[in-house]
């Protein structure tokens, strides 16, 4: 069984600010750093650092060699990453004193997927393989349909949620990983219990992880509901916390861990990521997660 993550790769330009800008305001930042990120890349690196061999498929732009290098350094297979002319995906991220962020995304090369490229990537995968997707690349609906046709197991983190998801057949998804906002956008419900109930009505065969910020996370499948609290750390930068959770939780499924242990592993990895700056750079390796004594 192979794992393919078809997703974005971004350069994150991270600005340290006193507070997140309000409309019309001009504010000096105290620091700027450039990190490798993108929900796709972060999740591939989280999987790899958790010990799962992963293929990343996607496109980088002219300035994107560092993203390719980061994949290689972290053991992510790069056979399906293409470099194309023009600008790559990038973000402008403000991080405030509490470690909270806001992200402005420019899609760049992440919006250049073609159906031919999708078909050629998927031709190397087969029934029973896993495909992980987010919503930072184009042709998501086509990828879901094509992967389903092949009998791949589809895992979707529908983030950031936008109208492109309305054209996707979400009944083909086996596992959703969503936060409360995305849960609301999919179901129209705000209460966690109601989000879970509505997902069950809409997609009865799907499993779901609902992350609840400071309230932890909840997992639901046909066997029931499992809850997990957070591990407390001083927040430095929350960027990629959700991606770390996603990669680690999926690794626990692949490793056959009991759900509760998988949720705990993912929550701990995510907390460690929050305690340090950057996206891919903040994601801990499995040994660090296992030996950490954070509570
Ligand atoms: O989830 C965090 C990621 O979202 C950042 O690395 C940024 O690139 C945006 O895509």
PDB file of C-alpha atoms and ligand atoms in Angstrom:
ATOM      1  CA  UNK A   1       0.000   0.000   0.000  1.00  0.00           C
ATOM      2  CA  UNK A   2       1.467   3.353  -1.104  1.00  0.00           C
ATOM      3  CA  UNK A   3       0.653   6.835   0.201  1.00  0.00           C
ATOM      4  CA  UNK A   4       0.328   9.741  -2.229  1.00  0.00           C
ATOM      5  CA  UNK A   5      -0.177  13.332  -1.144  1.00  0.00           C
ATOM      6  CA  UNK A   6      -1.320  15.468  -4.076  1.00  0.00           C
ATOM      7  CA  UNK A   7      -0.972  19.005  -2.766  1.00  0.00           C
ATOM      8  CA  UNK A   8       0.490  22.466  -2.499  1.00  0.00           C
ATOM      9  CA  UNK A   9       4.038  23.583  -1.834  1.00  0.00           C
ATOM     10  CA  UNK A  10       4.493  27.186  -0.672  1.00  0.00           C
ATOM     11  CA  UNK A  11       7.192  29.550   0.424  1.00  0.00           C
ATOM     12  CA  UNK A  12       5.889  31.139   3.632  1.00  0.00           C
ATOM     13  CA  UNK A  13       7.042  34.727   4.292  1.00  0.00           C
ATOM     14  CA  UNK A  14       6.436  35.028   8.008  1.00  0.00           C
ATOM     15  CA  UNK A  15       6.267  38.484   9.615  1.00  0.00           C
ATOM     16  CA  UNK A  16       6.427  38.910  13.383  1.00  0.00           C
ATOM     17  CA  UNK A  17       3.930  41.561  14.460  1.00  0.00           C
ATOM     18  CA  UNK A  18       2.657  43.037  17.689  1.00  0.00           C
ATOM     19  CA  UNK A  19      -0.909  42.354  16.604  1.00  0.00           C
ATOM     20  CA  UNK A  20      -2.645  41.146  13.456  1.00  0.00           C
ATOM     21  CA  UNK A  21      -3.297  44.103  11.129  1.00  0.00           C
ATOM     22  CA  UNK A  22      -6.735  45.669  11.000  1.00  0.00           C
ATOM     23  CA  UNK A  23      -8.184  47.121   7.745  1.00  0.00           C
ATOM     24  CA  UNK A  24      -6.408  50.327   6.704  1.00  0.00           C
ATOM     25  CA  UNK A  25      -3.609  49.942   9.239  1.00  0.00           C
ATOM     26  CA  UNK A  26       0.127  50.125   8.463  1.00  0.00           C
ATOM     27  CA  UNK A  27       2.372  48.384  10.963  1.00  0.00           C
ATOM     28  CA  UNK A  28       6.098  47.708  11.137  1.00  0.00           C
ATOM     29  CA  UNK A  29       7.044  44.069  11.662  1.00  0.00           C
ATOM     30  CA  UNK A  30       9.926  43.227  13.978  1.00  0.00           C
ATOM     31  CA  UNK A  31      11.195  40.241  11.991  1.00  0.00           C
ATOM     32  CA  UNK A  32      10.723  38.376   8.722  1.00  0.00           C
ATOM     33  CA  UNK A  33      11.710  34.810   8.004  1.00  0.00           C
ATOM     34  CA  UNK A  34      11.109  32.569   5.009  1.00  0.00           C
ATOM     35  CA  UNK A  35       9.979  29.006   5.653  1.00  0.00           C
ATOM     36  CA  UNK A  36       8.930  26.058   3.514  1.00  0.00           C
ATOM     37  CA  UNK A  37       5.222  25.401   3.855  1.00  0.00           C
ATOM     38  CA  UNK A  38       1.959  24.793   2.081  1.00  0.00           C
ATOM     39  CA  UNK A  39      -0.679  22.527   3.526  1.00  0.00           C
ATOM     40  CA  UNK A  40       0.313  19.805   1.098  1.00  0.00           C
ATOM     41  CA  UNK A  41       4.033  19.933   1.801  1.00  0.00           C
ATOM     42  CA  UNK A  42       3.518  20.268   5.556  1.00  0.00           C
ATOM     43  CA  UNK A  43       1.347  17.161   5.620  1.00  0.00           C
ATOM     44  CA  UNK A  44       3.804  15.161   3.510  1.00  0.00           C
ATOM     45  CA  UNK A  45       6.614  16.117   5.847  1.00  0.00           C
ATOM     46  CA  UNK A  46       4.522  15.305   8.904  1.00  0.00           C
ATOM     47  CA  UNK A  47       3.847  11.847   7.443  1.00  0.00           C
ATOM     48  CA  UNK A  48       7.518  11.351   6.625  1.00  0.00           C
ATOM     49  CA  UNK A  49       8.674  12.539  10.054  1.00  0.00           C
ATOM     50  CA  UNK A  50       6.116  10.181  11.589  1.00  0.00           C
ATOM     51  CA  UNK A  51       7.855   7.367   9.713  1.00  0.00           C
ATOM     52  CA  UNK A  52       5.481   6.840   6.761  1.00  0.00           C
ATOM     53  CA  UNK A  53       6.956   6.628   3.230  1.00  0.00           C
ATOM     54  CA  UNK A  54       5.072   9.228   1.176  1.00  0.00           C
ATOM     55  CA  UNK A  55       5.030  10.384  -2.443  1.00  0.00           C
ATOM     56  CA  UNK A  56       4.290  14.076  -2.928  1.00  0.00           C
ATOM     57  CA  UNK A  57       2.729  15.227  -6.209  1.00  0.00           C
ATOM     58  CA  UNK A  58       2.537  18.901  -7.085  1.00  0.00           C
ATOM     59  CA  UNK A  59       4.136  21.784  -8.911  1.00  0.00           C
ATOM     60  CA  UNK A  60       6.759  24.290  -7.864  1.00  0.00           C
ATOM     61  CA  UNK A  61       7.591  27.583  -9.572  1.00  0.00           C
ATOM     62  CA  UNK A  62      10.859  29.193 -10.584  1.00  0.00           C
ATOM     63  CA  UNK A  63      11.970  29.973  -7.032  1.00  0.00           C
ATOM     64  CA  UNK A  64      10.846  26.616  -5.629  1.00  0.00           C
ATOM     65  CA  UNK A  65      14.062  24.547  -5.552  1.00  0.00           C
ATOM     66  CA  UNK A  66      14.248  24.911  -1.778  1.00  0.00           C
ATOM     67  CA  UNK A  67      10.846  23.203  -1.503  1.00  0.00           C
ATOM     68  CA  UNK A  68      12.134  20.259  -3.500  1.00  0.00           C
ATOM     69  CA  UNK A  69      15.268  20.112  -1.353  1.00  0.00           C
ATOM     70  CA  UNK A  70      13.172  20.152   1.810  1.00  0.00           C
ATOM     71  CA  UNK A  71      11.181  17.181   0.557  1.00  0.00           C
ATOM     72  CA  UNK A  72      14.372  15.278  -0.172  1.00  0.00           C
ATOM     73  CA  UNK A  73      15.996  16.178   3.148  1.00  0.00           C
ATOM     74  CA  UNK A  74      12.953  14.852   4.976  1.00  0.00           C
ATOM     75  CA  UNK A  75      12.609  11.640   2.991  1.00  0.00           C
ATOM     76  CA  UNK A  76       9.556  12.625   0.931  1.00  0.00           C
ATOM     77  CA  UNK A  77       9.554  11.004  -2.533  1.00  0.00           C
ATOM     78  CA  UNK A  78       9.734  13.750  -5.194  1.00  0.00           C
ATOM     79  CA  UNK A  79       9.201  11.702  -8.380  1.00  0.00           C
ATOM     80  CA  UNK A  80       5.889  13.493  -9.000  1.00  0.00           C
ATOM     81  CA  UNK A  81       6.921  17.087  -8.284  1.00  0.00           C
ATOM     82  CA  UNK A  82       7.286  19.209 -11.421  1.00  0.00           C
ATOM     83  CA  UNK A  83       9.033  22.572 -11.763  1.00  0.00           C
ATOM     84  CA  UNK A  84       7.251  24.959 -14.125  1.00  0.00           C
ATOM     85  CA  UNK A  85       7.960  28.513 -15.382  1.00  0.00           C
ATOM     86  CA  UNK A  86       6.433  31.403 -13.443  1.00  0.00           C
ATOM     87  CA  UNK A  87       5.879  32.073  -9.761  1.00  0.00           C
ATOM     88  CA  UNK A  88       5.323  29.322  -7.236  1.00  0.00           C
ATOM     89  CA  UNK A  89       2.827  29.272  -4.399  1.00  0.00           C
ATOM     90  CA  UNK A  90       3.615  31.616  -1.541  1.00  0.00           C
ATOM     91  CA  UNK A  91       2.041  33.124   1.533  1.00  0.00           C
ATOM     92  CA  UNK A  92       2.339  36.250   3.630  1.00  0.00           C
ATOM     93  CA  UNK A  93       1.848  35.192   7.232  1.00  0.00           C
ATOM     94  CA  UNK A  94       1.532  37.519  10.211  1.00  0.00           C
ATOM     95  CA  UNK A  95       2.333  35.962  13.584  1.00  0.00           C
ATOM     96  CA  UNK A  96       1.445  37.932  16.713  1.00  0.00           C
ATOM     97  CA  UNK A  97       2.839  37.877  20.261  1.00  0.00           C
ATOM     98  CA  UNK A  98       0.523  35.038  21.248  1.00  0.00           C
ATOM     99  CA  UNK A  99       1.638  32.908  18.303  1.00  0.00           C
ATOM    100  CA  UNK A 100      -1.673  33.368  16.484  1.00  0.00           C
ATOM    101  CA  UNK A 101      -1.440  33.844  12.747  1.00  0.00           C
ATOM    102  CA  UNK A 102      -3.299  34.959   9.669  1.00  0.00           C
ATOM    103  CA  UNK A 103      -2.361  33.778   6.191  1.00  0.00           C
ATOM    104  CA  UNK A 104      -2.649  35.422   2.788  1.00  0.00           C
ATOM    105  CA  UNK A 105      -2.228  32.797   0.079  1.00  0.00           C
ATOM    106  CA  UNK A 106      -1.035  33.167  -3.513  1.00  0.00           C
ATOM    107  CA  UNK A 107      -1.617  29.919  -5.436  1.00  0.00           C
ATOM    108  CA  UNK A 108       1.001  30.341  -8.197  1.00  0.00           C
ATOM    109  CA  UNK A 109       2.172  26.983  -9.547  1.00  0.00           C
ATOM    110  CA  UNK A 110      -0.219  25.156  -7.201  1.00  0.00           C
ATOM    111  CA  UNK A 111      -3.013  26.290  -9.533  1.00  0.00           C
ATOM    112  CA  UNK A 112      -1.384  24.767 -12.652  1.00  0.00           C
ATOM    113  CA  UNK A 113      -2.427  21.125 -12.283  1.00  0.00           C
ATOM    114  CA  UNK A 114      -3.669  19.616 -15.546  1.00  0.00           C
ATOM    115  CA  UNK A 115      -5.771  16.508 -16.026  1.00  0.00           C
ATOM    116  CA  UNK A 116      -2.929  14.963 -18.031  1.00  0.00           C
ATOM    117  CA  UNK A 117      -0.560  15.492 -15.083  1.00  0.00           C
ATOM    118  CA  UNK A 118      -3.119  14.012 -12.670  1.00  0.00           C
ATOM    119  CA  UNK A 119      -3.624  10.962 -14.895  1.00  0.00           C
ATOM    120  CA  UNK A 120       0.101  10.418 -15.273  1.00  0.00           C
ATOM    121  CA  UNK A 121       0.680  10.593 -11.507  1.00  0.00           C
ATOM    122  CA  UNK A 122      -2.239   8.305 -10.681  1.00  0.00           C
ATOM    123  CA  UNK A 123      -1.076   5.733 -13.225  1.00  0.00           C
ATOM    124  CA  UNK A 124       1.664   4.811 -10.711  1.00  0.00           C
ATOM    125  CA  UNK A 125      -0.882   4.016  -7.978  1.00  0.00           C
ATOM    126  CA  UNK A 126      -3.495   1.327  -7.579  1.00  0.00           C
ATOM    127  CA  UNK A 127      -6.501   0.067  -5.675  1.00  0.00           C
ATOM    128  CA  UNK A 128      -5.943   0.159  -1.939  1.00  0.00           C
ATOM    129  CA  UNK A 129      -3.352   2.954  -2.042  1.00  0.00           C
ATOM    130  CA  UNK A 130      -4.053   6.086  -0.007  1.00  0.00           C
ATOM    131  CA  UNK A 131      -4.401   9.564  -1.493  1.00  0.00           C
ATOM    132  CA  UNK A 132      -4.321  12.618   0.762  1.00  0.00           C
ATOM    133  CA  UNK A 133      -5.716  15.942  -0.470  1.00  0.00           C
ATOM    134  CA  UNK A 134      -6.173  19.512   0.727  1.00  0.00           C
ATOM    135  CA  UNK A 135      -7.770  22.446  -1.091  1.00  0.00           C
ATOM    136  CA  UNK A 136      -4.780  24.514  -2.212  1.00  0.00           C
ATOM    137  CA  UNK A 137      -4.486  23.050  -5.733  1.00  0.00           C
ATOM    138  CA  UNK A 138      -6.818  23.193  -8.736  1.00  0.00           C
ATOM    139  CA  UNK A 139      -8.515  20.136 -10.316  1.00  0.00           C
ATOM    140  CA  UNK A 140      -9.433  18.755  -6.890  1.00  0.00           C
ATOM    141  CA  UNK A 141     -12.790  17.434  -8.149  1.00  0.00           C
ATOM    142  CA  UNK A 142     -11.081  15.625 -11.028  1.00  0.00           C
ATOM    143  CA  UNK A 143      -8.435  14.120  -8.724  1.00  0.00           C
ATOM    144  CA  UNK A 144     -11.111  12.831  -6.330  1.00  0.00           C
ATOM    145  CA  UNK A 145     -13.087  11.224  -9.156  1.00  0.00           C
ATOM    146  CA  UNK A 146     -10.013   9.686 -10.793  1.00  0.00           C
ATOM    147  CA  UNK A 147      -8.603   8.348  -7.498  1.00  0.00           C
ATOM    148  CA  UNK A 148     -12.005   6.895  -6.561  1.00  0.00           C
ATOM    149  CA  UNK A 149     -12.269   5.245  -9.953  1.00  0.00           C
ATOM    150  CA  UNK A 150      -8.964   3.491  -9.233  1.00  0.00           C
ATOM    151  CA  UNK A 151     -10.191   2.313  -5.838  1.00  0.00           C
ATOM    152  CA  UNK A 152      -7.795   4.484  -3.817  1.00  0.00           C
ATOM    153  CA  UNK A 153      -8.708   5.445  -0.263  1.00  0.00           C
ATOM    154  CA  UNK A 154      -9.352   9.196  -0.279  1.00  0.00           C
ATOM    155  CA  UNK A 155      -8.470  11.320   2.756  1.00  0.00           C
ATOM    156  CA  UNK A 156      -9.480  14.971   2.539  1.00  0.00           C
ATOM    157  CA  UNK A 157      -8.502  17.979   4.615  1.00  0.00           C
ATOM    158  CA  UNK A 158     -10.855  20.509   2.947  1.00  0.00           C
ATOM    159  CA  UNK A 159      -8.715  23.469   3.846  1.00  0.00           C
ATOM    160  CA  UNK A 160      -8.949  26.312   3.050  1.00  0.00           C
ATOM    161  CA  UNK A 161     -12.655  25.813   2.382  1.00  0.00           C
ATOM    162  CA  UNK A 162     -13.950  27.588  -0.723  1.00  0.00           C
ATOM    163  CA  UNK A 163     -16.424  27.097  -3.549  1.00  0.00           C
ATOM    164  CA  UNK A 164     -14.114  24.652  -5.383  1.00  0.00           C
ATOM    165  CA  UNK A 165     -15.234  22.078  -2.818  1.00  0.00           C
ATOM    166  CA  UNK A 166     -18.843  22.471  -3.922  1.00  0.00           C
ATOM    167  CA  UNK A 167     -17.935  20.789  -7.217  1.00  0.00           C
ATOM    168  CA  UNK A 168     -16.298  17.806  -5.466  1.00  0.00           C
ATOM    169  CA  UNK A 169     -18.163  14.569  -4.843  1.00  0.00           C
ATOM    170  CA  UNK A 170     -17.425  14.317  -1.137  1.00  0.00           C
ATOM    171  CA  UNK A 171     -19.306  11.006  -0.874  1.00  0.00           C
ATOM    172  CA  UNK A 172     -16.107   9.461  -2.321  1.00  0.00           C
ATOM    173  CA  UNK A 173     -14.070  10.558   0.714  1.00  0.00           C
ATOM    174  CA  UNK A 174     -13.238   7.904   3.342  1.00  0.00           C
ATOM    175  CA  UNK A 175     -11.807  10.204   6.004  1.00  0.00           C
ATOM    176  CA  UNK A 176     -12.316  13.915   6.588  1.00  0.00           C
ATOM    177  CA  UNK A 177     -10.021  15.996   8.781  1.00  0.00           C
ATOM    178  CA  UNK A 178     -11.699  19.329   9.450  1.00  0.00           C
ATOM    179  CA  UNK A 179     -11.645  22.127  11.956  1.00  0.00           C
ATOM    180  CA  UNK A 180     -14.804  23.691  13.373  1.00  0.00           C
ATOM    181  CA  UNK A 181     -14.976  26.357  10.678  1.00  0.00           C
ATOM    182  CA  UNK A 182     -14.657  23.836   7.858  1.00  0.00           C
ATOM    183  CA  UNK A 183     -17.135  21.598   9.686  1.00  0.00           C
ATOM    184  CA  UNK A 184     -19.594  24.487   9.677  1.00  0.00           C
ATOM    185  CA  UNK A 185     -18.923  25.211   6.007  1.00  0.00           C
ATOM    186  CA  UNK A 186     -19.644  21.589   5.063  1.00  0.00           C
ATOM    187  CA  UNK A 187     -22.665  21.025   7.297  1.00  0.00           C
ATOM    188  CA  UNK A 188     -24.090  24.445   8.193  1.00  0.00           C
ATOM    189  CA  UNK A 189     -23.845  23.394  11.880  1.00  0.00           C
ATOM    190  CA  UNK A 190     -21.793  25.159  14.565  1.00  0.00           C
ATOM    191  CA  UNK A 191     -21.975  22.766  17.550  1.00  0.00           C
ATOM    192  CA  UNK A 192     -19.372  19.963  17.338  1.00  0.00           C
ATOM    193  CA  UNK A 193     -21.984  17.276  18.092  1.00  0.00           C
ATOM    194  CA  UNK A 194     -24.250  18.601  15.362  1.00  0.00           C
ATOM    195  CA  UNK A 195     -21.370  18.794  12.861  1.00  0.00           C
ATOM    196  CA  UNK A 196     -20.554  15.142  13.540  1.00  0.00           C
ATOM    197  CA  UNK A 197     -24.202  14.081  13.313  1.00  0.00           C
ATOM    198  CA  UNK A 198     -24.716  15.924  10.041  1.00  0.00           C
ATOM    199  CA  UNK A 199     -21.532  14.493   8.498  1.00  0.00           C
ATOM    200  CA  UNK A 200     -22.834  11.044   9.427  1.00  0.00           C
ATOM    201  CA  UNK A 201     -26.121  11.807   7.661  1.00  0.00           C
ATOM    202  CA  UNK A 202     -24.446  13.247   4.580  1.00  0.00           C
ATOM    203  CA  UNK A 203     -21.578  10.751   4.277  1.00  0.00           C
ATOM    204  CA  UNK A 204     -22.553   7.660   6.304  1.00  0.00           C
ATOM    205  CA  UNK A 205     -19.447   5.647   5.357  1.00  0.00           C
ATOM    206  CA  UNK A 206     -16.933   8.404   6.105  1.00  0.00           C
ATOM    207  CA  UNK A 207     -14.789   8.677   9.204  1.00  0.00           C
ATOM    208  CA  UNK A 208     -14.128  12.164  10.516  1.00  0.00           C
ATOM    209  CA  UNK A 209     -11.659  13.971  12.744  1.00  0.00           C
ATOM    210  CA  UNK A 210     -12.961  17.311  13.985  1.00  0.00           C
ATOM    211  CA  UNK A 211     -10.311  19.525  15.553  1.00  0.00           C
ATOM    212  CA  UNK A 212     -11.562  22.025  18.114  1.00  0.00           C
ATOM    213  CA  UNK A 213      -8.600  24.312  18.847  1.00  0.00           C
ATOM    214  CA  UNK A 214      -8.088  24.566  22.600  1.00  0.00           C
ATOM    215  CA  UNK A 215     -10.813  21.984  23.163  1.00  0.00           C
ATOM    216  CA  UNK A 216      -8.822  19.237  21.448  1.00  0.00           C
ATOM    217  CA  UNK A 217     -10.275  16.919  18.854  1.00  0.00           C
ATOM    218  CA  UNK A 218     -13.022  14.371  18.249  1.00  0.00           C
ATOM    219  CA  UNK A 219     -12.978  11.325  15.980  1.00  0.00           C
ATOM    220  CA  UNK A 220     -16.106   9.586  14.744  1.00  0.00           C
ATOM    221  CA  UNK A 221     -16.491   6.333  12.856  1.00  0.00           C
ATOM    222  CA  UNK A 222     -19.045   3.538  12.766  1.00  0.00           C
ATOM    223  CA  UNK A 223     -17.758   2.196  16.104  1.00  0.00           C
ATOM    224  CA  UNK A 224     -18.338   5.439  18.000  1.00  0.00           C
ATOM    225  CA  UNK A 225     -16.857   8.741  19.092  1.00  0.00           C
ATOM    226  CA  UNK A 226     -13.417   9.297  20.658  1.00  0.00           C
ATOM    227  CA  UNK A 227     -12.250  12.528  22.300  1.00  0.00           C
ATOM    228  CA  UNK A 228      -8.751  13.942  22.878  1.00  0.00           C
ATOM    229  CA  UNK A 229      -7.654  17.017  24.803  1.00  0.00           C
ATOM    230  CA  UNK A 230      -4.692  19.233  23.960  1.00  0.00           C
ATOM    231  CA  UNK A 231      -1.140  19.119  25.282  1.00  0.00           C
ATOM    232  CA  UNK A 232      -0.326  22.515  26.764  1.00  0.00           C
ATOM    233  CA  UNK A 233       2.665  24.458  25.452  1.00  0.00           C
ATOM    234  CA  UNK A 234       3.584  28.119  25.095  1.00  0.00           C
ATOM    235  CA  UNK A 235       2.426  29.010  21.585  1.00  0.00           C
ATOM    236  CA  UNK A 236       5.155  30.516  19.407  1.00  0.00           C
ATOM    237  CA  UNK A 237       3.598  29.961  15.964  1.00  0.00           C
ATOM    238  CA  UNK A 238       0.469  27.937  15.240  1.00  0.00           C
ATOM    239  CA  UNK A 239       1.279  27.601  11.503  1.00  0.00           C
ATOM    240  CA  UNK A 240       1.181  23.933  10.423  1.00  0.00           C
ATOM    241  CA  UNK A 241      -0.245  22.714  13.743  1.00  0.00           C
ATOM    242  CA  UNK A 242      -3.259  21.286  11.915  1.00  0.00           C
ATOM    243  CA  UNK A 243      -1.052  19.809   9.186  1.00  0.00           C
ATOM    244  CA  UNK A 244       1.126  18.125  11.805  1.00  0.00           C
ATOM    245  CA  UNK A 245      -1.982  16.682  13.444  1.00  0.00           C
ATOM    246  CA  UNK A 246      -3.230  15.442  10.068  1.00  0.00           C
ATOM    247  CA  UNK A 247       0.033  13.749   9.088  1.00  0.00           C
ATOM    248  CA  UNK A 248       0.506  12.120  12.470  1.00  0.00           C
ATOM    249  CA  UNK A 249      -3.082  10.921  12.770  1.00  0.00           C
ATOM    250  CA  UNK A 250      -2.954   9.348   9.312  1.00  0.00           C
ATOM    251  CA  UNK A 251       0.343   7.695  10.263  1.00  0.00           C
ATOM    252  CA  UNK A 252      -1.379   6.149  13.266  1.00  0.00           C
ATOM    253  CA  UNK A 253      -4.082   4.665  11.045  1.00  0.00           C
ATOM    254  CA  UNK A 254      -1.485   3.227   8.665  1.00  0.00           C
ATOM    255  CA  UNK A 255       0.432   1.807  11.620  1.00  0.00           C
ATOM    256  CA  UNK A 256      -2.784   0.201  12.933  1.00  0.00           C
ATOM    257  CA  UNK A 257      -2.717   2.063  16.245  1.00  0.00           C
ATOM    258  CA  UNK A 258      -5.884   2.197  18.375  1.00  0.00           C
ATOM    259  CA  UNK A 259      -7.816   5.418  17.658  1.00  0.00           C
ATOM    260  CA  UNK A 260      -7.292   6.902  21.100  1.00  0.00           C
ATOM    261  CA  UNK A 261      -3.529   6.412  20.903  1.00  0.00           C
ATOM    262  CA  UNK A 262      -3.483   7.895  17.407  1.00  0.00           C
ATOM    263  CA  UNK A 263      -5.351  10.992  18.532  1.00  0.00           C
ATOM    264  CA  UNK A 264      -2.982  11.415  21.449  1.00  0.00           C
ATOM    265  CA  UNK A 265       0.111  11.016  19.244  1.00  0.00           C
ATOM    266  CA  UNK A 266      -1.262  13.574  16.764  1.00  0.00           C
ATOM    267  CA  UNK A 267      -2.201  16.049  19.494  1.00  0.00           C
ATOM    268  CA  UNK A 268       1.270  15.813  21.052  1.00  0.00           C
ATOM    269  CA  UNK A 269       3.056  16.242  17.701  1.00  0.00           C
ATOM    270  CA  UNK A 270       0.844  19.221  16.929  1.00  0.00           C
ATOM    271  CA  UNK A 271       1.566  20.838  20.315  1.00  0.00           C
ATOM    272  CA  UNK A 272       5.310  20.517  19.730  1.00  0.00           C
ATOM    273  CA  UNK A 273       4.868  22.177  16.309  1.00  0.00           C
ATOM    274  CA  UNK A 274       3.030  25.088  17.961  1.00  0.00           C
ATOM    275  CA  UNK A 275       5.914  25.620  20.375  1.00  0.00           C
ATOM    276  CA  UNK A 276       8.350  26.648  17.627  1.00  0.00           C
ATOM    277  CA  UNK A 277       8.416  28.836  14.523  1.00  0.00           C
ATOM    278  CA  UNK A 278       7.759  27.950  10.904  1.00  0.00           C
ATOM    279  CA  UNK A 279       5.769  25.343   9.037  1.00  0.00           C
ATOM    280  CA  UNK A 280       7.755  22.271   7.924  1.00  0.00           C
ATOM    281  CA  UNK A 281      10.604  23.291  10.222  1.00  0.00           C
ATOM    282  CA  UNK A 282       8.365  23.099  13.289  1.00  0.00           C
ATOM    283  CA  UNK A 283       7.166  19.533  12.729  1.00  0.00           C
ATOM    284  CA  UNK A 284       8.792  17.072  15.150  1.00  0.00           C
ATOM    285  CA  UNK A 285      10.126  13.636  14.250  1.00  0.00           C
ATOM    286  CA  UNK A 286       8.403  10.609  15.752  1.00  0.00           C
ATOM    287  CA  UNK A 287      11.145   9.895  18.331  1.00  0.00           C
ATOM    288  CA  UNK A 288      10.803  13.410  19.702  1.00  0.00           C
ATOM    289  CA  UNK A 289       7.032  13.046  20.014  1.00  0.00           C
ATOM    290  CA  UNK A 290       7.316   9.679  21.738  1.00  0.00           C
ATOM    291  CA  UNK A 291       9.953  10.874  24.205  1.00  0.00           C
ATOM    292  CA  UNK A 292       8.333  14.242  24.968  1.00  0.00           C
ATOM    293  CA  UNK A 293       6.961  14.685  28.481  1.00  0.00           C
ATOM    294  CA  UNK A 294       4.535  17.525  27.684  1.00  0.00           C
ATOM    295  CA  UNK A 295       1.131  17.015  29.299  1.00  0.00           C
TER     296      UNK A 295
HETATM  297  O1  LIG B   1      -1.458  25.124   7.139  1.00  0.00           O
HETATM  298  C1  LIG B   1      -0.389  26.025   7.136  1.00  0.00           C
HETATM  299  C2  LIG B   1      -0.009  26.374   5.731  1.00  0.00           C
HETATM  300  O2  LIG B   1      -1.077  27.061   5.131  1.00  0.00           O
HETATM  301  C3  LIG B   1       1.173  27.311   5.614  1.00  0.00           C
HETATM  302  O3  LIG B   1       2.407  26.631   5.576  1.00  0.00           O
HETATM  303  C4  LIG B   1       0.864  28.125   4.386  1.00  0.00           C
HETATM  304  O4  LIG B   1       1.689  27.839   3.302  1.00  0.00           O
HETATM  305  C5  LIG B   1      -0.597  27.833   4.067  1.00  0.00           C
HETATM  306  O5  LIG B   1      -0.729  27.086   2.938  1.00  0.00           O
END
